[in-house]
Amino acid sequence: MTLFWSLVKIYFLIFILRLGLLYLIEYLMNKFKLVLIKYFKKRNKQLIKTDNRIKLIRNLRLELQVENLSFRLTPYLPYLSRYREKQEIGLIINQKNSFIEMIKDYGYMLSPLRLINIVIIIVILEFNGVSLLMYLQQLFSWLITHPGDLRNALLAIPSTVALLLILSSWFSISRKGMLARAKGKVNLEDFENIVKFHKKNRMLLSDISTEGFNNITKVLGYRKRLITTFGKDSKEFDDTCNQLYDFLKNIPKIKELDTFVQEHDQYKDLYPFIFIGNRHLVFQKMQSIYMERDSHSTRLNKLEKIFCTKEKFKNIIKNLKKYYSKNFEDHLDNHIIGVLKEAVLIQEYLNRIHPQFYKRYSLFSVLSFITNKDK
């Protein structure tokens, strides 16, 4: 009993040390991420001023990949939410007991069934002179020297399987079993609708991107002329703007996409393929593009801004002239860099979502053939 309690104490001590180390890693990773973001921001400004489009796009892609790597490596440990400072009724009603939530989170992390905790337990036992590997070797040796007992144990397997089948059949006809099957069927239908949503969303977004990237190319081409003519001759600046507007196009399919997403909002799950390993920061960032916060930050406005539609870019120039005339160049460059960053993000989403509709899973195909289920 004394050995047991000493093992528990050591286990908790190692857990606390590991938790502290993870918090330290999280803190350092976030600090390092801020340094990198500042570097990429400065580098983007330099590249757009020299009109080096290839290096600018490469830098934006690299920035996205670094952010994704940081997202994957940073632990993001549970923390206690602080709703007390906010008085919104919805937040107060939905507020959970912080202590219970903390017990749930750290109780899961302490679970001896987790692989890393199993390794820690084995190491602790080894240091205390209790070798689990030795016990496993002794068990294996005993099974080799007592084949009769092993044969009797194997003979008991069919009866055990039969018992499990009886129990599962009893569960399947019970109310809980019927409820479980019904929920499974509903979840399957919902997931099929989510996949259909992404297929349509991908097609619309791909068509929009083709026209939108042409708009962005025209804006980049006129950037220097807009900057050089601004503040010198208002007529020359207006003429330059009008020439640019003649090249820019409004994209009707953005409205079609917005309507489609609005009608299928319940299936707008931007993490549909995460369970097969397609986990990327791009899905989380796409969520922020599709989320509508207020009347000034609608999905329609954000997409028109990203793809530089004629009417939206007219409003952008109008606002820059009105509110940012003293530093027009900096704000125009910031706007274009932001547009390019979102365009790179959308293209990365399309690159990652497109293969999912054509990828074949060999194991699933074999099982479908054996069970005669639809693929």
mmCIF file of C-alpha atoms in Angstrom:
data_model
loop_
_atom_site.group_PDB
_atom_site.id
_atom_site.type_symbol
_atom_site.label_atom_id
_atom_site.label_comp_id
_atom_site.label_asym_id
_atom_site.label_seq_id
_atom_site.Cartn_x
_atom_site.Cartn_y
_atom_site.Cartn_z
ATOM 1 C CA MET A 1 0.000 0.000 0.000
ATOM 2 C CA THR A 2 2.893 2.323 0.797
ATOM 3 C CA LEU A 3 4.368 1.603 -2.636
ATOM 4 C CA PHE A 4 1.010 2.424 -4.262
ATOM 5 C CA TRP A 5 0.718 5.838 -2.615
ATOM 6 C CA SER A 6 4.344 6.680 -3.401
ATOM 7 C CA LEU A 7 3.673 5.797 -7.052
ATOM 8 C CA VAL A 8 0.569 8.023 -7.067
ATOM 9 C CA LYS A 9 2.573 10.935 -5.610
ATOM 10 C CA ILE A 10 5.324 10.534 -8.191
ATOM 11 C CA TYR A 11 2.707 10.266 -10.956
ATOM 12 C CA PHE A 12 1.045 13.520 -9.897
ATOM 13 C CA LEU A 13 4.418 15.250 -9.553
ATOM 14 C CA ILE A 14 5.430 14.233 -13.083
ATOM 15 C CA PHE A 15 2.015 15.311 -14.367
ATOM 16 C CA ILE A 16 2.384 18.774 -12.809
ATOM 17 C CA LEU A 17 5.917 19.140 -14.208
ATOM 18 C CA ARG A 18 4.721 18.065 -17.647
ATOM 19 C CA LEU A 19 1.823 20.525 -17.447
ATOM 20 C CA GLY A 20 4.196 23.335 -16.518
ATOM 21 C CA LEU A 21 6.462 22.420 -19.419
ATOM 22 C CA LEU A 22 3.508 22.470 -21.843
ATOM 23 C CA TYR A 23 2.433 25.893 -20.570
ATOM 24 C CA LEU A 24 5.997 27.134 -21.089
ATOM 25 C CA ILE A 25 6.032 25.731 -24.632
ATOM 26 C CA GLU A 26 2.672 27.410 -25.337
ATOM 27 C CA TYR A 27 3.971 30.766 -24.059
ATOM 28 C CA LEU A 28 7.218 30.572 -26.052
ATOM 29 C CA MET A 29 5.440 29.428 -29.231
ATOM 30 C CA ASN A 30 2.999 32.351 -29.045
ATOM 31 C CA LYS A 31 5.873 34.803 -28.484
ATOM 32 C CA PHE A 32 7.789 33.303 -31.416
ATOM 33 C CA LYS A 33 4.651 33.491 -33.569
ATOM 34 C CA LEU A 34 4.290 37.231 -32.840
ATOM 35 C CA VAL A 35 7.917 37.817 -33.872
ATOM 36 C CA LEU A 36 7.363 35.921 -37.141
ATOM 37 C CA ILE A 37 4.138 37.798 -37.892
ATOM 38 C CA LYS A 38 5.976 41.122 -37.488
ATOM 39 C CA TYR A 39 8.729 39.893 -39.818
ATOM 40 C CA PHE A 40 6.276 38.714 -42.488
ATOM 41 C CA LYS A 41 4.326 41.968 -42.237
ATOM 42 C CA LYS A 42 7.489 44.013 -42.776
ATOM 43 C CA ARG A 43 8.620 41.734 -45.626
ATOM 44 C CA ASN A 44 5.210 41.998 -47.361
ATOM 45 C CA LYS A 45 5.424 45.798 -47.278
ATOM 46 C CA GLN A 46 8.882 45.714 -48.848
ATOM 47 C CA LEU A 47 7.857 43.324 -51.616
ATOM 48 C CA ILE A 48 4.695 45.191 -52.614
ATOM 49 C CA LYS A 49 6.627 48.473 -52.888
ATOM 50 C CA THR A 50 9.050 46.818 -55.331
ATOM 51 C CA ASP A 51 6.108 45.202 -57.176
ATOM 52 C CA ASN A 52 7.721 41.759 -56.823
ATOM 53 C CA ARG A 53 4.509 39.746 -57.147
ATOM 54 C CA ILE A 54 6.061 36.274 -57.265
ATOM 55 C CA LYS A 55 8.072 36.742 -54.062
ATOM 56 C CA LEU A 56 5.112 38.463 -52.396
ATOM 57 C CA ILE A 57 2.800 35.501 -53.051
ATOM 58 C CA ARG A 58 5.520 33.077 -51.933
ATOM 59 C CA ASN A 59 5.971 35.070 -48.740
ATOM 60 C CA LEU A 60 2.229 35.038 -48.059
ATOM 61 C CA ARG A 61 2.112 31.265 -48.637
ATOM 62 C CA LEU A 62 5.076 30.782 -46.319
ATOM 63 C CA GLU A 63 3.367 32.922 -43.691
ATOM 64 C CA LEU A 64 0.258 30.713 -43.891
ATOM 65 C CA GLN A 65 2.342 27.527 -43.581
ATOM 66 C CA VAL A 66 4.275 28.912 -40.596
ATOM 67 C CA GLU A 67 1.012 29.903 -38.905
ATOM 68 C CA ASN A 68 -0.352 26.419 -39.557
ATOM 69 C CA LEU A 69 2.804 24.806 -38.138
ATOM 70 C CA SER A 70 2.540 26.974 -35.037
ATOM 71 C CA PHE A 71 -1.142 26.044 -34.774
ATOM 72 C CA ARG A 72 -0.246 22.334 -34.920
ATOM 73 C CA LEU A 73 2.661 22.496 -32.453
ATOM 74 C CA THR A 74 1.271 24.855 -29.815
ATOM 75 C CA PRO A 75 -0.412 22.835 -27.003
ATOM 76 C CA TYR A 76 -3.275 25.340 -26.272
ATOM 77 C CA LEU A 77 -3.997 23.960 -22.822
ATOM 78 C CA PRO A 78 -7.424 24.427 -21.217
ATOM 79 C CA TYR A 79 -7.937 27.645 -19.320
ATOM 80 C CA LEU A 80 -10.697 29.018 -17.151
ATOM 81 C CA SER A 81 -13.081 31.276 -19.041
ATOM 82 C CA ARG A 82 -13.738 34.691 -17.560
ATOM 83 C CA TYR A 83 -17.338 35.634 -18.189
ATOM 84 C CA ARG A 84 -17.705 37.610 -14.977
ATOM 85 C CA GLU A 85 -16.659 40.891 -16.597
ATOM 86 C CA LYS A 86 -19.341 40.550 -19.276
ATOM 87 C CA GLN A 87 -22.980 41.058 -18.427
ATOM 88 C CA GLU A 88 -24.679 39.663 -21.556
ATOM 89 C CA ILE A 89 -27.591 37.443 -20.549
ATOM 90 C CA GLY A 90 -26.658 34.782 -23.107
ATOM 91 C CA LEU A 91 -23.147 34.458 -21.674
ATOM 92 C CA ILE A 92 -24.438 34.361 -18.094
ATOM 93 C CA ILE A 93 -27.044 31.680 -18.908
ATOM 94 C CA ASN A 94 -24.523 29.557 -20.808
ATOM 95 C CA GLN A 95 -21.808 30.006 -18.203
ATOM 96 C CA LYS A 96 -20.499 26.677 -16.924
ATOM 97 C CA ASN A 97 -19.017 25.827 -13.575
ATOM 98 C CA SER A 98 -15.321 26.594 -14.061
ATOM 99 C CA PHE A 99 -14.196 24.144 -11.387
ATOM 100 C CA ILE A 100 -16.164 21.246 -12.927
ATOM 101 C CA GLU A 101 -14.855 22.084 -16.418
ATOM 102 C CA MET A 102 -11.303 22.169 -15.066
ATOM 103 C CA ILE A 103 -11.793 18.764 -13.387
ATOM 104 C CA LYS A 104 -13.082 17.321 -16.698
ATOM 105 C CA ASP A 105 -10.174 18.696 -18.745
ATOM 106 C CA TYR A 106 -7.381 17.734 -16.386
ATOM 107 C CA GLY A 107 -9.101 14.499 -15.392
ATOM 108 C CA TYR A 108 -8.866 13.441 -19.027
ATOM 109 C CA MET A 109 -5.207 14.471 -19.170
ATOM 110 C CA LEU A 110 -4.523 12.450 -16.001
ATOM 111 C CA SER A 111 -6.253 9.335 -17.315
ATOM 112 C CA PRO A 112 -3.943 6.304 -16.986
ATOM 113 C CA LEU A 113 -5.435 4.928 -20.231
ATOM 114 C CA ARG A 114 -3.798 7.618 -22.388
ATOM 115 C CA LEU A 115 -0.728 6.359 -24.228
ATOM 116 C CA ILE A 116 1.679 8.959 -22.850
ATOM 117 C CA ASN A 117 0.451 8.319 -19.305
ATOM 118 C CA ILE A 118 0.884 4.556 -19.786
ATOM 119 C CA VAL A 119 4.516 5.205 -20.739
ATOM 120 C CA ILE A 120 4.971 7.393 -17.651
ATOM 121 C CA ILE A 121 3.467 4.688 -15.412
ATOM 122 C CA ILE A 122 5.781 2.031 -16.878
ATOM 123 C CA VAL A 123 8.827 4.280 -16.347
ATOM 124 C CA ILE A 124 7.800 5.008 -12.737
ATOM 125 C CA LEU A 125 7.333 1.309 -12.015
ATOM 126 C CA GLU A 126 10.698 0.500 -13.591
ATOM 127 C CA PHE A 127 12.440 3.060 -11.375
ATOM 128 C CA ASN A 128 10.755 1.508 -8.330
ATOM 129 C CA GLY A 129 11.940 -1.990 -9.199
ATOM 130 C CA VAL A 130 8.627 -3.219 -10.631
ATOM 131 C CA SER A 131 9.200 -4.418 -14.179
ATOM 132 C CA LEU A 132 6.039 -4.874 -16.227
ATOM 133 C CA LEU A 133 8.092 -6.136 -19.145
ATOM 134 C CA MET A 134 9.450 -8.907 -16.947
ATOM 135 C CA TYR A 135 5.914 -9.921 -15.956
ATOM 136 C CA LEU A 136 4.878 -9.989 -19.613
ATOM 137 C CA GLN A 137 7.891 -12.186 -20.446
ATOM 138 C CA GLN A 138 6.964 -14.549 -17.606
ATOM 139 C CA LEU A 139 3.370 -14.714 -18.868
ATOM 140 C CA PHE A 140 4.553 -15.487 -22.396
ATOM 141 C CA SER A 141 6.898 -18.203 -21.103
ATOM 142 C CA TRP A 142 4.084 -19.732 -19.022
ATOM 143 C CA LEU A 143 1.800 -19.848 -22.083
ATOM 144 C CA ILE A 144 4.536 -21.590 -24.090
ATOM 145 C CA THR A 145 5.118 -24.204 -21.382
ATOM 146 C CA HIS A 146 1.370 -24.796 -20.765
ATOM 147 C CA PRO A 147 -0.148 -25.245 -24.236
ATOM 148 C CA GLY A 148 -3.133 -27.133 -22.806
ATOM 149 C CA ASP A 149 -4.287 -24.142 -20.759
ATOM 150 C CA LEU A 150 -3.841 -21.927 -23.800
ATOM 151 C CA ARG A 151 -5.916 -24.345 -25.906
ATOM 152 C CA ASN A 152 -8.712 -24.342 -23.298
ATOM 153 C CA ALA A 153 -8.683 -20.548 -23.301
ATOM 154 C CA LEU A 154 -8.961 -20.478 -27.098
ATOM 155 C CA LEU A 155 -11.892 -22.928 -26.987
ATOM 156 C CA ALA A 156 -13.751 -20.483 -24.787
ATOM 157 C CA ILE A 157 -13.571 -17.758 -27.454
ATOM 158 C CA PRO A 158 -16.554 -18.967 -29.602
ATOM 159 C CA SER A 159 -18.863 -19.128 -26.593
ATOM 160 C CA THR A 160 -17.683 -15.677 -25.490
ATOM 161 C CA VAL A 161 -18.379 -14.269 -28.961
ATOM 162 C CA ALA A 162 -21.834 -15.881 -28.945
ATOM 163 C CA LEU A 163 -22.557 -14.303 -25.561
ATOM 164 C CA LEU A 164 -21.479 -10.894 -26.861
ATOM 165 C CA LEU A 165 -23.727 -11.307 -29.931
ATOM 166 C CA ILE A 166 -26.697 -12.130 -27.691
ATOM 167 C CA LEU A 167 -26.026 -9.090 -25.540
ATOM 168 C CA SER A 168 -25.648 -6.820 -28.598
ATOM 169 C CA SER A 169 -28.892 -8.216 -30.097
ATOM 170 C CA TRP A 170 -30.703 -7.527 -26.841
ATOM 171 C CA PHE A 171 -29.321 -3.971 -26.838
ATOM 172 C CA SER A 172 -30.304 -3.393 -30.482
ATOM 173 C CA ILE A 173 -33.989 -4.188 -29.806
ATOM 174 C CA SER A 174 -34.100 -2.129 -26.621
ATOM 175 C CA ARG A 175 -35.220 1.510 -26.628
ATOM 176 C CA LYS A 176 -31.651 2.683 -26.107
ATOM 177 C CA GLY A 177 -30.508 0.587 -29.050
ATOM 178 C CA MET A 178 -33.230 2.000 -31.316
ATOM 179 C CA LEU A 179 -32.337 5.501 -30.168
ATOM 180 C CA ALA A 180 -28.655 4.857 -30.944
ATOM 181 C CA ARG A 181 -29.517 3.566 -34.448
ATOM 182 C CA ALA A 182 -31.799 6.538 -35.090
ATOM 183 C CA LYS A 183 -29.116 8.993 -34.010
ATOM 184 C CA GLY A 184 -26.565 7.200 -36.180
ATOM 185 C CA LYS A 185 -28.875 7.443 -39.198
ATOM 186 C CA VAL A 186 -29.536 11.154 -38.596
ATOM 187 C CA ASN A 187 -25.809 11.849 -38.128
ATOM 188 C CA LEU A 188 -25.038 10.021 -41.380
ATOM 189 C CA GLU A 189 -27.645 12.060 -43.271
ATOM 190 C CA ASP A 190 -26.266 15.279 -41.758
ATOM 191 C CA PHE A 191 -22.731 14.364 -42.765
ATOM 192 C CA GLU A 192 -23.848 13.562 -46.309
ATOM 193 C CA ASN A 193 -25.438 17.021 -46.471
ATOM 194 C CA ILE A 194 -22.188 18.575 -45.201
ATOM 195 C CA VAL A 195 -20.228 16.835 -47.963
ATOM 196 C CA LYS A 196 -22.799 18.025 -50.543
ATOM 197 C CA PHE A 197 -22.441 21.564 -49.172
ATOM 198 C CA HIS A 198 -18.675 21.487 -49.624
ATOM 199 C CA LYS A 199 -18.962 20.112 -53.135
ATOM 200 C CA LYS A 200 -21.248 22.970 -54.213
ATOM 201 C CA ASN A 201 -19.301 25.537 -52.185
ATOM 202 C CA ARG A 202 -16.059 24.416 -53.822
ATOM 203 C CA MET A 203 -17.532 24.736 -57.336
ATOM 204 C CA LEU A 204 -18.940 28.227 -56.730
ATOM 205 C CA LEU A 205 -15.823 29.474 -54.972
ATOM 206 C CA SER A 206 -13.606 28.104 -57.740
ATOM 207 C CA ASP A 207 -15.604 29.968 -60.423
ATOM 208 C CA ILE A 208 -15.569 33.163 -58.366
ATOM 209 C CA SER A 209 -11.808 32.897 -57.825
ATOM 210 C CA THR A 210 -11.142 32.763 -61.567
ATOM 211 C CA GLU A 211 -12.769 36.173 -62.105
ATOM 212 C CA GLY A 212 -11.674 37.542 -58.740
ATOM 213 C CA PHE A 213 -7.988 36.841 -59.340
ATOM 214 C CA ASN A 214 -8.234 38.802 -62.611
ATOM 215 C CA ASN A 215 -9.613 41.767 -60.639
ATOM 216 C CA ILE A 216 -6.762 41.531 -58.134
ATOM 217 C CA THR A 217 -4.229 41.419 -60.988
ATOM 218 C CA LYS A 218 -5.672 44.659 -62.415
ATOM 219 C CA VAL A 219 -5.559 46.373 -59.015
ATOM 220 C CA LEU A 220 -1.903 45.386 -58.613
ATOM 221 C CA GLY A 221 -1.170 46.684 -62.103
ATOM 222 C CA TYR A 222 -2.677 50.104 -61.315
ATOM 223 C CA ARG A 223 -1.229 50.388 -57.789
ATOM 224 C CA LYS A 224 1.743 52.604 -58.716
ATOM 225 C CA ARG A 225 -0.356 54.898 -60.890
ATOM 226 C CA LEU A 226 -2.911 55.352 -58.131
ATOM 227 C CA ILE A 227 -0.168 56.276 -55.663
ATOM 228 C CA THR A 228 1.747 58.640 -57.965
ATOM 229 C CA THR A 229 -1.349 60.521 -59.172
ATOM 230 C CA PHE A 230 -2.994 60.810 -55.741
ATOM 231 C CA GLY A 231 -2.559 64.274 -54.225
ATOM 232 C CA LYS A 232 -0.980 65.780 -57.359
ATOM 233 C CA ASP A 233 -3.806 66.156 -59.803
ATOM 234 C CA SER A 234 -7.305 65.129 -58.764
ATOM 235 C CA LYS A 235 -8.466 64.906 -62.389
ATOM 236 C CA GLU A 236 -5.565 62.631 -63.345
ATOM 237 C CA PHE A 237 -6.231 60.488 -60.263
ATOM 238 C CA ASP A 238 -9.941 60.225 -61.107
ATOM 239 C CA ASP A 239 -9.089 59.285 -64.699
ATOM 240 C CA THR A 240 -6.735 56.574 -63.446
ATOM 241 C CA CYS A 241 -9.440 55.246 -61.120
ATOM 242 C CA ASN A 242 -12.008 55.204 -63.926
ATOM 243 C CA GLN A 243 -9.621 53.338 -66.201
ATOM 244 C CA LEU A 244 -9.139 50.743 -63.461
ATOM 245 C CA TYR A 245 -12.890 50.504 -62.827
ATOM 246 C CA ASP A 246 -13.441 49.761 -66.528
ATOM 247 C CA PHE A 247 -11.294 46.638 -66.139
ATOM 248 C CA LEU A 248 -12.809 45.486 -62.851
ATOM 249 C CA LYS A 249 -15.889 43.279 -62.908
ATOM 250 C CA ASN A 250 -18.730 42.702 -60.507
ATOM 251 C CA ILE A 251 -19.064 38.986 -59.825
ATOM 252 C CA PRO A 252 -22.747 37.900 -59.626
ATOM 253 C CA LYS A 253 -21.789 34.431 -58.391
ATOM 254 C CA ILE A 254 -20.640 35.946 -55.075
ATOM 255 C CA LYS A 255 -24.296 36.745 -54.380
ATOM 256 C CA GLU A 256 -25.223 33.224 -55.474
ATOM 257 C CA LEU A 257 -22.629 31.776 -53.103
ATOM 258 C CA ASP A 258 -23.826 33.968 -50.247
ATOM 259 C CA THR A 259 -27.445 32.876 -50.821
ATOM 260 C CA PHE A 260 -26.395 29.224 -51.025
ATOM 261 C CA VAL A 261 -24.438 29.403 -47.746
ATOM 262 C CA GLN A 262 -27.298 31.237 -46.053
ATOM 263 C CA GLU A 263 -29.824 28.589 -47.139
ATOM 264 C CA HIS A 264 -27.535 25.729 -46.044
ATOM 265 C CA ASP A 265 -26.036 27.384 -42.978
ATOM 266 C CA GLN A 266 -26.758 24.358 -40.750
ATOM 267 C CA TYR A 267 -24.424 22.270 -42.919
ATOM 268 C CA LYS A 268 -21.630 24.878 -43.021
ATOM 269 C CA ASP A 269 -19.186 22.696 -41.096
ATOM 270 C CA LEU A 270 -15.708 23.785 -42.208
ATOM 271 C CA TYR A 271 -14.041 20.837 -40.453
ATOM 272 C CA PRO A 272 -15.625 17.922 -42.372
ATOM 273 C CA PHE A 273 -12.454 16.046 -43.246
ATOM 274 C CA ILE A 274 -10.452 16.606 -40.064
ATOM 275 C CA PHE A 275 -11.035 13.039 -38.855
ATOM 276 C CA ILE A 276 -9.086 11.620 -41.817
ATOM 277 C CA GLY A 277 -6.067 13.776 -41.035
ATOM 278 C CA ASN A 278 -6.843 16.849 -43.167
ATOM 279 C CA ARG A 279 -6.311 19.235 -40.289
ATOM 280 C CA HIS A 280 -5.146 22.667 -41.370
ATOM 281 C CA LEU A 281 -5.455 26.220 -40.097
ATOM 282 C CA VAL A 282 -7.044 27.179 -43.418
ATOM 283 C CA PHE A 283 -10.375 25.643 -42.353
ATOM 284 C CA GLN A 284 -10.455 27.762 -39.201
ATOM 285 C CA LYS A 285 -9.639 30.909 -41.180
ATOM 286 C CA MET A 286 -12.337 30.101 -43.742
ATOM 287 C CA GLN A 287 -14.771 29.979 -40.839
ATOM 288 C CA SER A 288 -13.924 33.613 -40.031
ATOM 289 C CA ILE A 289 -14.576 34.626 -43.660
ATOM 290 C CA TYR A 290 -17.967 32.896 -43.745
ATOM 291 C CA MET A 291 -19.047 34.089 -40.298
ATOM 292 C CA GLU A 292 -21.294 37.163 -40.201
ATOM 293 C CA ARG A 293 -20.685 39.367 -37.153
ATOM 294 C CA ASP A 294 -22.693 42.493 -37.979
ATOM 295 C CA SER A 295 -24.157 44.492 -40.870
ATOM 296 C CA HIS A 296 -20.697 45.861 -41.777
ATOM 297 C CA SER A 297 -18.989 42.476 -41.693
ATOM 298 C CA THR A 298 -21.286 40.316 -43.796
ATOM 299 C CA ARG A 299 -20.080 37.367 -45.835
ATOM 300 C CA LEU A 300 -21.103 39.179 -49.033
ATOM 301 C CA ASN A 301 -19.093 42.296 -48.163
ATOM 302 C CA LYS A 302 -16.015 40.273 -47.211
ATOM 303 C CA LEU A 303 -16.030 38.208 -50.406
ATOM 304 C CA GLU A 304 -16.569 41.285 -52.602
ATOM 305 C CA LYS A 305 -13.699 42.997 -50.801
ATOM 306 C CA ILE A 306 -11.382 39.986 -51.247
ATOM 307 C CA PHE A 307 -12.091 39.682 -54.970
ATOM 308 C CA CYS A 308 -11.997 43.457 -55.637
ATOM 309 C CA THR A 309 -15.358 43.781 -57.376
ATOM 310 C CA LYS A 310 -15.935 47.069 -59.187
ATOM 311 C CA GLU A 311 -18.471 48.578 -56.763
ATOM 312 C CA LYS A 312 -16.625 47.407 -53.658
ATOM 313 C CA PHE A 313 -13.257 48.749 -54.828
ATOM 314 C CA LYS A 314 -14.880 52.074 -55.719
ATOM 315 C CA ASN A 315 -16.029 52.336 -52.098
ATOM 316 C CA ILE A 316 -12.554 51.374 -50.862
ATOM 317 C CA ILE A 317 -10.908 54.170 -52.875
ATOM 318 C CA LYS A 318 -13.594 56.625 -51.790
ATOM 319 C CA ASN A 319 -12.998 55.829 -48.108
ATOM 320 C CA LEU A 320 -9.209 56.008 -48.509
ATOM 321 C CA LYS A 321 -9.517 59.477 -50.081
ATOM 322 C CA LYS A 322 -11.892 60.649 -47.376
ATOM 323 C CA TYR A 323 -10.323 59.251 -44.212
ATOM 324 C CA TYR A 324 -6.694 58.358 -45.043
ATOM 325 C CA SER A 325 -5.528 61.043 -47.468
ATOM 326 C CA LYS A 326 -2.360 61.750 -45.446
ATOM 327 C CA ASN A 327 -1.063 58.169 -45.667
ATOM 328 C CA PHE A 328 -2.918 56.925 -48.734
ATOM 329 C CA GLU A 329 -0.042 54.714 -49.936
ATOM 330 C CA ASP A 330 0.322 52.784 -46.678
ATOM 331 C CA HIS A 331 -3.389 52.084 -46.347
ATOM 332 C CA LEU A 332 -3.721 51.096 -49.998
ATOM 333 C CA ASP A 333 -0.765 48.706 -49.639
ATOM 334 C CA ASN A 334 -2.237 47.257 -46.436
ATOM 335 C CA HIS A 335 -5.542 46.697 -48.211
ATOM 336 C CA ILE A 336 -3.918 44.963 -51.193
ATOM 337 C CA ILE A 337 -1.749 42.764 -48.940
ATOM 338 C CA GLY A 338 -4.855 41.798 -46.949
ATOM 339 C CA VAL A 339 -6.680 40.938 -50.178
ATOM 340 C CA LEU A 340 -3.775 38.796 -51.415
ATOM 341 C CA LYS A 341 -3.524 37.025 -48.058
ATOM 342 C CA GLU A 342 -7.217 36.073 -48.158
ATOM 343 C CA ALA A 343 -6.909 35.028 -51.819
ATOM 344 C CA VAL A 344 -3.995 32.718 -50.956
ATOM 345 C CA LEU A 345 -6.079 31.336 -48.090
ATOM 346 C CA ILE A 346 -9.076 30.589 -50.322
ATOM 347 C CA GLN A 347 -6.878 28.915 -52.929
ATOM 348 C CA GLU A 348 -5.295 26.753 -50.217
ATOM 349 C CA TYR A 349 -8.781 25.735 -49.070
ATOM 350 C CA LEU A 350 -9.692 24.775 -52.650
ATOM 351 C CA ASN A 351 -6.445 22.827 -53.044
ATOM 352 C CA ARG A 352 -7.164 20.858 -49.875
ATOM 353 C CA ILE A 353 -10.886 20.276 -50.355
ATOM 354 C CA HIS A 354 -10.752 19.327 -54.059
ATOM 355 C CA PRO A 355 -8.911 15.961 -53.685
ATOM 356 C CA GLN A 356 -11.378 14.747 -51.057
ATOM 357 C CA PHE A 357 -14.059 14.273 -53.728
ATOM 358 C CA TYR A 358 -11.831 12.136 -55.927
ATOM 359 C CA LYS A 359 -9.740 10.231 -53.400
ATOM 360 C CA ARG A 360 -10.537 6.517 -53.224
ATOM 361 C CA TYR A 361 -10.122 4.535 -50.030
ATOM 362 C CA SER A 362 -8.989 1.005 -50.884
ATOM 363 C CA LEU A 363 -9.919 -0.532 -47.522
ATOM 364 C CA PHE A 364 -13.427 0.939 -47.659
ATOM 365 C CA SER A 365 -13.876 -0.310 -51.231
ATOM 366 C CA VAL A 366 -12.885 -3.858 -50.203
ATOM 367 C CA LEU A 367 -15.220 -3.816 -47.197
ATOM 368 C CA SER A 368 -18.058 -2.422 -49.341
ATOM 369 C CA PHE A 369 -17.554 -5.267 -51.828
ATOM 370 C CA ILE A 370 -17.510 -7.910 -49.063
ATOM 371 C CA THR A 371 -20.567 -6.560 -47.211
ATOM 372 C CA ASN A 372 -22.420 -5.631 -50.425
ATOM 373 C CA LYS A 373 -22.868 -2.056 -49.183
ATOM 374 C CA ASP A 374 -23.017 0.988 -51.401
ATOM 375 C CA LYS A 375 -19.683 2.723 -51.834
#
